[in-house]
PDB file of C-alpha atoms and ligand atoms in Angstrom:
ATOM      1  CA  MET A 166       0.042  -0.048   0.270  1.00 89.00           C
ATOM      2  CA  ILE A 167       0.983   3.708  -0.714  1.00 96.00           C
ATOM      3  CA  ARG A 168       2.868   5.127   2.274  1.00 97.00           C
ATOM      4  CA  LEU A 169       3.524   8.934   2.896  1.00 98.00           C
ATOM      5  CA  TYR A 170       5.461  10.696   5.202  1.00 98.00           C
ATOM      6  CA  VAL A 171       3.618  13.934   6.797  1.00 97.00           C
ATOM      7  CA  THR A 172       4.564  16.058   9.623  1.00 96.00           C
ATOM      8  CA  THR A 173       1.184  16.675  11.282  1.00 95.00           C
ATOM      9  CA  GLU A 174       0.016  15.183  14.261  1.00 96.00           C
ATOM     10  CA  LEU A 175      -1.891  11.318  13.737  1.00 98.00           C
ATOM     11  CA  SER A 176      -4.733  10.600  16.081  1.00 98.00           C
ATOM     12  CA  PRO A 177      -8.171   9.306  15.199  1.00 98.00           C
ATOM     13  CA  GLY A 178     -10.233  11.522  12.997  1.00 97.00           C
ATOM     14  CA  THR A 179      -7.484  14.147  12.526  1.00 97.00           C
ATOM     15  CA  ALA A 180      -7.342  15.900   9.116  1.00 97.00           C
ATOM     16  CA  VAL A 181      -4.158  15.226   7.480  1.00 97.00           C
ATOM     17  CA  ALA A 182      -3.036  17.742   4.475  1.00 95.00           C
ATOM     18  CA  PRO A 183      -0.362  16.201   2.534  1.00 96.00           C
ATOM     19  CA  THR A 184       1.877  18.552   0.382  1.00 95.00           C
ATOM     20  CA  LEU A 185       0.732  19.609  -2.776  1.00 94.00           C
ATOM     21  CA  ASP A 186       3.716  17.355  -4.352  1.00 94.00           C
ATOM     22  CA  GLN A 187       1.958  14.345  -2.296  1.00 96.00           C
ATOM     23  CA  SER A 188      -1.703  15.187  -3.404  1.00 97.00           C
ATOM     24  CA  ARG A 189      -0.436  15.178  -7.159  1.00 96.00           C
ATOM     25  CA  TYR A 190       1.144  11.966  -6.504  1.00 96.00           C
ATOM     26  CA  LEU A 191      -1.823  10.274  -4.597  1.00 97.00           C
ATOM     27  CA  THR A 192      -4.510  11.585  -7.296  1.00 95.00           C
ATOM     28  CA  GLN A 193      -2.501  11.755 -10.393  1.00 94.00           C
ATOM     29  CA  VAL A 194       0.228   9.090 -10.535  1.00 95.00           C
ATOM     30  CA  MET A 195      -1.484   6.341  -8.103  1.00 96.00           C
ATOM     31  CA  ARG A 196      -4.950   7.664  -9.269  1.00 96.00           C
ATOM     32  CA  LEU A 197      -6.409   7.128  -5.668  1.00 96.00           C
ATOM     33  CA  LYS A 198      -9.999   8.616  -5.371  1.00 96.00           C
ATOM     34  CA  LEU A 199     -12.167   9.487  -2.544  1.00 97.00           C
ATOM     35  CA  ALA A 200     -12.609   7.037   0.766  1.00 97.00           C
ATOM     36  CA  ASP A 201      -9.435   5.042  -0.908  1.00 98.00           C
ATOM     37  CA  ASP A 202      -7.017   4.042   1.736  1.00 98.00           C
ATOM     38  CA  LEU A 203      -3.000   4.527   2.192  1.00 98.00           C
ATOM     39  CA  LEU A 204      -0.319   4.356   5.094  1.00 98.00           C
ATOM     40  CA  VAL A 205       0.709   7.490   7.006  1.00 98.00           C
ATOM     41  CA  PHE A 206       3.666   8.348   9.628  1.00 98.00           C
ATOM     42  CA  ASN A 207       5.239  11.213  10.991  1.00 98.00           C
ATOM     43  CA  GLY A 208       7.891   9.772  12.916  1.00 97.00           C
ATOM     44  CA  ARG A 209       6.350  10.131  16.346  1.00 97.00           C
ATOM     45  CA  ASP A 210       2.635   8.551  16.098  1.00 98.00           C
ATOM     46  CA  GLY A 211       3.117   5.287  14.613  1.00 98.00           C
ATOM     47  CA  GLU A 212       1.746   4.186  11.151  1.00 98.00           C
ATOM     48  CA  TRP A 213      -2.071   5.010  10.558  1.00 98.00           C
ATOM     49  CA  ARG A 214      -4.383   3.976   8.005  1.00 98.00           C
ATOM     50  CA  CYS A 215      -5.627   6.940   6.407  1.00 98.00           C
ATOM     51  CA  SER A 216      -8.201   7.837   3.912  1.00 98.00           C
ATOM     52  CA  ILE A 217      -9.011  10.337   1.269  1.00 98.00           C
ATOM     53  CA  ALA A 218     -11.777  12.575   2.650  1.00 98.00           C
ATOM     54  CA  GLU A 219     -11.669  15.341   0.431  1.00 97.00           C
ATOM     55  CA  VAL A 220     -10.017  15.990  -3.215  1.00 95.00           C
ATOM     56  CA  LEU A 221      -9.928  19.756  -3.932  1.00 92.00           C
ATOM     57  CA  LYS A 222      -8.187  21.855  -6.517  1.00 86.00           C
ATOM     58  CA  LYS A 223      -5.422  22.690  -4.010  1.00 86.00           C
ATOM     59  CA  GLY A 224      -4.804  18.723  -3.238  1.00 93.00           C
ATOM     60  CA  VAL A 225      -6.559  16.219  -1.103  1.00 97.00           C
ATOM     61  CA  LEU A 226      -7.231  15.939   2.678  1.00 97.00           C
ATOM     62  CA  LEU A 227      -6.672  12.978   4.473  1.00 98.00           C
ATOM     63  CA  ARG A 228      -8.727  11.552   7.733  1.00 98.00           C
ATOM     64  CA  ALA A 229      -6.567   9.604  10.140  1.00 98.00           C
ATOM     65  CA  GLU A 230      -8.584   6.395  10.513  1.00 98.00           C
ATOM     66  CA  GLU A 231      -6.616   3.759  12.799  1.00 98.00           C
ATOM     67  CA  GLN A 232      -3.035   3.280  13.696  1.00 98.00           C
ATOM     68  CA  VAL A 233      -2.193   0.152  12.264  1.00 98.00           C
ATOM     69  CA  ARG A 234       1.341  -0.053  14.056  1.00 98.00           C
ATOM     70  CA  PRO A 235       2.916   1.513  17.082  1.00 98.00           C
ATOM     71  CA  GLN A 236       6.141   3.821  16.477  1.00 98.00           C
ATOM     72  CA  THR A 237       9.162   1.732  16.254  1.00 96.00           C
ATOM     73  CA  THR A 238      12.775   3.600  15.929  1.00 95.00           C
ATOM     74  CA  VAL A 239      16.069   2.526  13.731  1.00 96.00           C
ATOM     75  CA  PRO A 240      19.119   1.425  16.072  1.00 97.00           C
ATOM     76  CA  ASP A 241      21.229   4.686  17.053  1.00 98.00           C
ATOM     77  CA  VAL A 242      23.664   4.679  14.555  1.00 98.00           C
ATOM     78  CA  HIS A 243      24.775   7.547  12.492  1.00 98.00           C
ATOM     79  CA  LEU A 244      26.573   7.828   9.207  1.00 98.00           C
ATOM     80  CA  LEU A 245      29.063  10.901   8.951  1.00 98.00           C
ATOM     81  CA  ILE A 246      30.038  10.993   5.392  1.00 98.00           C
ATOM     82  CA  ALA A 247      32.641  13.394   3.967  1.00 98.00           C
ATOM     83  CA  VAL A 248      31.053  15.468   0.775  1.00 97.00           C
ATOM     84  CA  VAL A 249      31.413  13.408  -2.164  1.00 96.00           C
ATOM     85  CA  LYS A 250      30.001  14.276  -5.630  1.00 95.00           C
ATOM     86  CA  LYS A 251      26.353  14.355  -5.949  1.00 95.00           C
ATOM     87  CA  SER A 252      24.952  11.293  -7.296  1.00 96.00           C
ATOM     88  CA  ALA A 253      27.384   9.297  -4.724  1.00 97.00           C
ATOM     89  CA  LEU A 254      25.886  11.400  -1.902  1.00 97.00           C
ATOM     90  CA  GLU A 255      22.540  10.894  -3.095  1.00 98.00           C
ATOM     91  CA  PHE A 256      22.910   7.194  -3.303  1.00 98.00           C
ATOM     92  CA  ALA A 257      24.329   6.952   0.193  1.00 98.00           C
ATOM     93  CA  VAL A 258      21.532   8.707   1.714  1.00 98.00           C
ATOM     94  CA  GLU A 259      19.078   6.650   0.057  1.00 98.00           C
ATOM     95  CA  LYS A 260      21.159   3.382   1.099  1.00 98.00           C
ATOM     96  CA  ALA A 261      21.570   4.841   4.573  1.00 98.00           C
ATOM     97  CA  THR A 262      17.424   5.381   5.178  1.00 98.00           C
ATOM     98  CA  GLU A 263      17.107   2.038   3.670  1.00 98.00           C
ATOM     99  CA  LEU A 264      19.538   0.343   6.168  1.00 98.00           C
ATOM    100  CA  GLY A 265      18.203   1.786   9.329  1.00 98.00           C
ATOM    101  CA  SER A 266      20.640   5.020   9.890  1.00 98.00           C
ATOM    102  CA  ALA A 267      18.972   7.078  12.690  1.00 98.00           C
ATOM    103  CA  ARG A 268      20.833  10.681  11.350  1.00 98.00           C
ATOM    104  CA  ILE A 269      23.007  11.469   8.459  1.00 98.00           C
ATOM    105  CA  GLY A 270      25.750  14.266   8.900  1.00 98.00           C
ATOM    106  CA  LEU A 271      27.850  15.677   6.075  1.00 98.00           C
ATOM    107  CA  VAL A 272      31.496  16.534   6.894  1.00 98.00           C
ATOM    108  CA  GLN A 273      34.267  18.715   4.936  1.00 97.00           C
ATOM    109  CA  THR A 274      37.597  16.745   5.525  1.00 98.00           C
ATOM    110  CA  ASP A 275      41.031  18.035   4.568  1.00 98.00           C
ATOM    111  CA  ARG A 276      40.628  16.285   0.830  1.00 97.00           C
ATOM    112  CA  THR A 277      37.120  16.798   0.283  1.00 95.00           C
ATOM    113  CA  GLN A 278      36.396  18.936  -2.729  1.00 88.00           C
ATOM    114  CA  VAL A 279      34.275  21.871  -2.123  1.00 77.00           C
ATOM    115  CA  GLN A 280      31.029  21.483  -3.716  1.00 81.00           C
ATOM    116  CA  HIS A 281      27.544  23.039  -3.069  1.00 90.00           C
ATOM    117  CA  VAL A 282      25.274  20.783  -1.384  1.00 95.00           C
ATOM    118  CA  ARG A 283      21.204  20.464  -1.954  1.00 96.00           C
ATOM    119  CA  LEU A 284      20.370  19.576   1.718  1.00 97.00           C
ATOM    120  CA  ASP A 285      16.495  19.762   0.476  1.00 97.00           C
ATOM    121  CA  ARG A 286      17.089  17.366  -2.290  1.00 97.00           C
ATOM    122  CA  LEU A 287      18.889  14.970  -0.080  1.00 98.00           C
ATOM    123  CA  ASP A 288      15.888  15.449   2.645  1.00 98.00           C
ATOM    124  CA  ALA A 289      13.534  14.507   0.033  1.00 97.00           C
ATOM    125  CA  ILE A 290      15.519  11.546  -1.194  1.00 98.00           C
ATOM    126  CA  ALA A 291      15.523  10.195   2.445  1.00 98.00           C
ATOM    127  CA  MET A 292      11.851  10.918   3.058  1.00 97.00           C
ATOM    128  CA  GLU A 293      11.049   8.758  -0.233  1.00 96.00           C
ATOM    129  CA  SER A 294      13.390   5.920   0.740  1.00 98.00           C
ATOM    130  CA  ALA A 295      11.956   6.045   4.060  1.00 98.00           C
ATOM    131  CA  GLU A 296       8.085   5.799   2.698  1.00 97.00           C
ATOM    132  CA  GLN A 297       9.491   2.794   0.391  1.00 97.00           C
ATOM    133  CA  THR A 298      11.221   1.099   3.101  1.00 97.00           C
ATOM    134  CA  GLY A 299       8.628   0.735   5.781  1.00 96.00           C
ATOM    135  CA  ARG A 300      10.472   2.340   8.446  1.00 97.00           C
ATOM    136  CA  MET A 301       8.372   4.880  10.675  1.00 97.00           C
ATOM    137  CA  ASP A 302      10.893   8.087  10.444  1.00 98.00           C
ATOM    138  CA  VAL A 303      13.011   9.972   8.304  1.00 98.00           C
ATOM    139  CA  PRO A 304      16.847  10.511   9.242  1.00 98.00           C
ATOM    140  CA  VAL A 305      17.650  13.897   9.976  1.00 97.00           C
ATOM    141  CA  ILE A 306      20.461  15.040   7.486  1.00 98.00           C
ATOM    142  CA  ASP A 307      22.730  17.409   8.987  1.00 98.00           C
ATOM    143  CA  ALA A 308      24.651  20.270   6.891  1.00 97.00           C
ATOM    144  CA  THR A 309      27.993  20.075   6.423  1.00 97.00           C
ATOM    145  CA  ARG A 310      30.847  20.570   9.273  1.00 97.00           C
ATOM    146  CA  ARG A 311      34.345  20.386   9.258  1.00 97.00           C
ATOM    147  CA  LEU A 312      35.271  17.024  10.665  1.00 98.00           C
ATOM    148  CA  THR A 313      37.764  18.948  13.183  1.00 98.00           C
ATOM    149  CA  GLU A 314      34.776  20.921  14.582  1.00 98.00           C
ATOM    150  CA  VAL A 315      32.396  17.481  14.723  1.00 98.00           C
ATOM    151  CA  LEU A 316      35.283  15.739  16.782  1.00 98.00           C
ATOM    152  CA  ASP A 317      35.822  18.718  18.871  1.00 98.00           C
ATOM    153  CA  GLY A 318      32.180  18.340  20.331  1.00 97.00           C
ATOM    154  CA  TRP A 319      31.878  14.856  20.279  1.00 98.00           C
ATOM    155  CA  ASP A 320      29.974  12.998  23.064  1.00 97.00           C
ATOM    156  CA  ALA A 321      32.284  10.345  24.289  1.00 94.00           C
ATOM    157  CA  THR A 322      29.372   7.954  24.978  1.00 97.00           C
ATOM    158  CA  ARG A 323      28.881   7.485  21.245  1.00 98.00           C
ATOM    159  CA  LYS A 324      31.528   4.956  19.357  1.00 98.00           C
ATOM    160  CA  LEU A 325      33.307   5.868  16.303  1.00 98.00           C
ATOM    161  CA  MET A 326      33.532   3.242  13.394  1.00 98.00           C
ATOM    162  CA  PHE A 327      36.505   4.832  11.492  1.00 98.00           C
ATOM    163  CA  CYS A 328      36.228   3.447   7.989  1.00 98.00           C
ATOM    164  CA  ASN A 329      40.101   3.340   7.257  1.00 98.00           C
ATOM    165  CA  GLU A 330      41.056   2.357   3.896  1.00 96.00           C
ATOM    166  CA  THR A 331      44.553   1.962   4.855  1.00 95.00           C
ATOM    167  CA  GLY A 332      43.621  -0.802   7.170  1.00 91.00           C
ATOM    168  CA  GLY A 333      41.975  -1.571  10.393  1.00 94.00           C
ATOM    169  CA  GLN A 334      40.681  -4.562  12.185  1.00 96.00           C
ATOM    170  CA  PRO A 335      37.873  -6.681  10.131  1.00 97.00           C
ATOM    171  CA  ALA A 336      34.689  -4.702  10.833  1.00 97.00           C
ATOM    172  CA  ILE A 337      32.090  -7.193  12.365  1.00 97.00           C
ATOM    173  CA  ALA A 338      34.569  -8.460  15.032  1.00 97.00           C
ATOM    174  CA  ALA A 339      36.192  -5.259  15.795  1.00 98.00           C
ATOM    175  CA  VAL A 340      32.567  -3.948  16.148  1.00 98.00           C
ATOM    176  CA  GLN A 341      31.149  -6.583  18.081  1.00 97.00           C
ATOM    177  CA  ALA A 342      33.911  -6.191  20.544  1.00 98.00           C
ATOM    178  CA  ALA A 343      33.813  -2.674  21.338  1.00 98.00           C
ATOM    179  CA  GLY A 344      30.019  -3.528  21.791  1.00 97.00           C
ATOM    180  CA  ALA A 345      26.525  -2.124  21.348  1.00 95.00           C
ATOM    181  CA  GLY A 346      25.140   1.074  22.183  1.00 96.00           C
ATOM    182  CA  PRO A 347      25.233   4.410  20.074  1.00 98.00           C
ATOM    183  CA  TRP A 348      27.749   4.687  16.876  1.00 98.00           C
ATOM    184  CA  THR A 349      28.727   6.415  14.459  1.00 98.00           C
ATOM    185  CA  ILE A 350      30.170   5.134  10.898  1.00 99.00           C
ATOM    186  CA  LEU A 351      32.524   7.784   9.469  1.00 98.00           C
ATOM    187  CA  ILE A 352      33.527   7.694   5.579  1.00 98.00           C
ATOM    188  CA  GLY A 353      36.045   9.643   3.847  1.00 98.00           C
ATOM    189  CA  PRO A 354      35.955  11.476   0.670  1.00 98.00           C
ATOM    190  CA  GLU A 355      37.396  10.187  -2.484  1.00 96.00           C
ATOM    191  CA  GLY A 356      40.840  11.052  -1.823  1.00 97.00           C
ATOM    192  CA  GLY A 357      40.664   9.553   1.295  1.00 97.00           C
ATOM    193  CA  PHE A 358      41.684  10.921   5.155  1.00 98.00           C
ATOM    194  CA  SER A 359      44.961  13.080   5.372  1.00 98.00           C
ATOM    195  CA  PRO A 360      47.630  11.415   7.392  1.00 97.00           C
ATOM    196  CA  ASP A 361      46.691  14.177  10.213  1.00 98.00           C
ATOM    197  CA  GLU A 362      43.129  12.695  10.200  1.00 98.00           C
ATOM    198  CA  ARG A 363      44.126   9.258  10.112  1.00 98.00           C
ATOM    199  CA  GLU A 364      46.435   9.936  13.346  1.00 97.00           C
ATOM    200  CA  ARG A 365      43.844  11.931  15.285  1.00 98.00           C
ATOM    201  CA  LEU A 366      40.979   9.444  14.256  1.00 98.00           C
ATOM    202  CA  ARG A 367      42.931   6.507  15.548  1.00 97.00           C
ATOM    203  CA  ALA A 368      44.156   8.483  19.212  1.00 97.00           C
ATOM    204  CA  LEU A 369      40.353   8.663  20.009  1.00 98.00           C
ATOM    205  CA  PRO A 370      39.377   6.831  22.803  1.00 97.00           C
ATOM    206  CA  PHE A 371      35.656   6.242  21.655  1.00 98.00           C
ATOM    207  CA  THR A 372      37.337   4.988  17.811  1.00 98.00           C
ATOM    208  CA  THR A 373      37.328   1.788  16.543  1.00 98.00           C
ATOM    209  CA  ALA A 374      39.266   1.770  13.228  1.00 98.00           C
ATOM    210  CA  VAL A 375      37.975  -0.820  10.723  1.00 98.00           C
ATOM    211  CA  SER A 376      38.766  -2.248   7.135  1.00 98.00           C
ATOM    212  CA  LEU A 377      36.069  -2.953   4.659  1.00 98.00           C
ATOM    213  CA  GLY A 378      37.890  -5.664   3.245  1.00 96.00           C
ATOM    214  CA  PRO A 379      41.401  -5.822   0.884  1.00 96.00           C
ATOM    215  CA  ARG A 380      39.791  -3.492  -2.129  1.00 97.00           C
ATOM    216  CA  VAL A 381      39.208  -0.006  -1.861  1.00 97.00           C
ATOM    217  CA  LEU A 382      35.625   1.179  -2.260  1.00 98.00           C
ATOM    218  CA  ARG A 383      33.877   4.432  -3.297  1.00 98.00           C
ATOM    219  CA  ALA A 384      32.610   6.144  -0.605  1.00 98.00           C
ATOM    220  CA  ASP A 385      28.933   5.466  -1.518  1.00 98.00           C
ATOM    221  CA  THR A 386      29.720   1.660  -1.661  1.00 98.00           C
ATOM    222  CA  ALA A 387      31.660   2.001   1.776  1.00 98.00           C
ATOM    223  CA  ALA A 388      28.858   3.732   3.853  1.00 98.00           C
ATOM    224  CA  THR A 389      26.451   1.032   2.427  1.00 98.00           C
ATOM    225  CA  THR A 390      28.836  -1.557   3.382  1.00 98.00           C
ATOM    226  CA  ALA A 391      29.770  -0.347   6.756  1.00 98.00           C
ATOM    227  CA  LEU A 392      26.183   0.037   7.837  1.00 98.00           C
ATOM    228  CA  THR A 393      25.283  -3.444   6.447  1.00 98.00           C
ATOM    229  CA  LEU A 394      28.227  -4.797   8.977  1.00 98.00           C
ATOM    230  CA  TRP A 395      27.118  -2.589  11.602  1.00 98.00           C
ATOM    231  CA  GLN A 396      23.471  -3.918  11.473  1.00 98.00           C
ATOM    232  CA  ALA A 397      24.851  -7.537  11.187  1.00 97.00           C
ATOM    233  CA  ALA A 398      27.447  -6.951  14.114  1.00 97.00           C
ATOM    234  CA  VAL A 399      25.146  -5.228  16.544  1.00 97.00           C
ATOM    235  CA  GLY A 400      22.088  -3.554  15.088  1.00 97.00           C
ATOM    236  CA  ASP A 401      18.736  -4.558  14.576  1.00 95.00           C
ATOM    237  CA  TRP A 402      19.798  -7.404  12.429  1.00 92.00           C
ATOM    238  CA  ALA A 403      21.743  -9.250  15.276  1.00 84.00           C
ATOM    239  CA  ARG A 404      18.423  -9.438  17.453  1.00 77.00           C
TER     240      ARG A 404
HETATM  241  N1  SAH B 516      41.547   7.666  -2.492  1.00 63.17           N
HETATM  242  C1  SAH B 516      41.527   6.634  -1.297  1.00 63.17           C
HETATM  243  C2  SAH B 516      40.082   5.867  -1.188  1.00 63.17           C
HETATM  244  C3  SAH B 516      39.101   6.504  -0.491  1.00 63.17           C
HETATM  245  S1  SAH B 516      37.599   5.551  -0.595  1.00 63.17           S
HETATM  246  C4  SAH B 516      42.668   5.597  -1.688  1.00 63.17           C
HETATM  247  O1  SAH B 516      42.903   5.429  -2.711  1.00 63.17           O
HETATM  248  O2  SAH B 516      42.999   5.035  -0.681  1.00 63.17           O
HETATM  249  C5  SAH B 516      36.718   6.838   0.283  1.00 63.17           C
HETATM  250  C6  SAH B 516      36.471   6.288   1.702  1.00 63.17           C
HETATM  251  O3  SAH B 516      35.496   5.023   1.904  1.00 63.17           O
HETATM  252  C7  SAH B 516      37.255   6.203   2.609  1.00 63.17           C
HETATM  253  O4  SAH B 516      38.275   7.230   3.182  1.00 63.17           O
HETATM  254  C8  SAH B 516      37.019   5.056   3.520  1.00 63.17           C
HETATM  255  O5  SAH B 516      36.196   5.765   4.808  1.00 63.17           O
HETATM  256  C9  SAH B 516      36.125   4.473   3.144  1.00 63.17           C
HETATM  257  N2  SAH B 516      36.409   3.310   2.466  1.00 63.17           N
HETATM  258  C10 SAH B 516      37.026   2.502   1.176  1.00 63.17           C
HETATM  259  N3  SAH B 516      37.428   1.342   0.901  1.00 63.17           N
HETATM  260  C11 SAH B 516      37.637   1.153   2.251  1.00 63.17           C
HETATM  261  C12 SAH B 516      37.917  -0.119   2.628  1.00 63.17           C
HETATM  262  N4  SAH B 516      38.697  -0.977   2.051  1.00 63.17           N
HETATM  263  N5  SAH B 516      38.156  -0.165   4.312  1.00 63.17           N
HETATM  264  C13 SAH B 516      37.664   0.794   5.160  1.00 63.17           C
HETATM  265  N6  SAH B 516      37.214   2.179   4.333  1.00 63.17           N
HETATM  266  C14 SAH B 516      36.835   2.042   3.206  1.00 63.17           C
END
């Protein structure tokens, strides 16, 4: 069934106004009609069966009928990825959402090529990916910050899976040994991390430096792979 993410509250009988784009999608692409059902979630109130209550010129109005699944959360794993070229970043955001990342941060590293990031576009990709994949929230995407600043303000209770293309421990065993809890996965840019960055990252007490195998992966592949391994090691695939 069709799933839509909305920002409004969901409770019995509430009126829900999707965006104009969503309304067009419902009536023009999916050809829904008055009284047809769809699923709606807002990241807080679980998943709801809603019906089309009104079809207006300016979009449709939905009515929340009943909660069909209670709210669930994804594991507390963030992806922190260097700004890479647009298609790779978009791929990484889509796949990280599917793979259950709770939050996605963008970082500028020593070897990051400076480029403009369309956050609104990445938000839209995350939203569509969450709708399609059945999760009940959409990961927040944080605007680009410098890696050094992110590390300066690090909460030491959050472990860091530093994906190091120059070598580290095999990922699954290393993450399992470090244990469950909040984690962030760090992926570098096309040019890799600088020696200074590597040195600093390795010395941090919350860091686990891991290898993703003997081949050098592109950043988007590395992000997807690291999340997969993390989920299998200590995430909700491991339960
Ligand atoms: N230009 C670099 C590769 C960068 S790949 C080089 O030739 O060495 C982009 C990022 O993906 C890396 O910074 C790292 O975070 C991750 N990555 C790619 N392959 C990896 C591997 N085999 N093990 C761990 N991390 C990897």
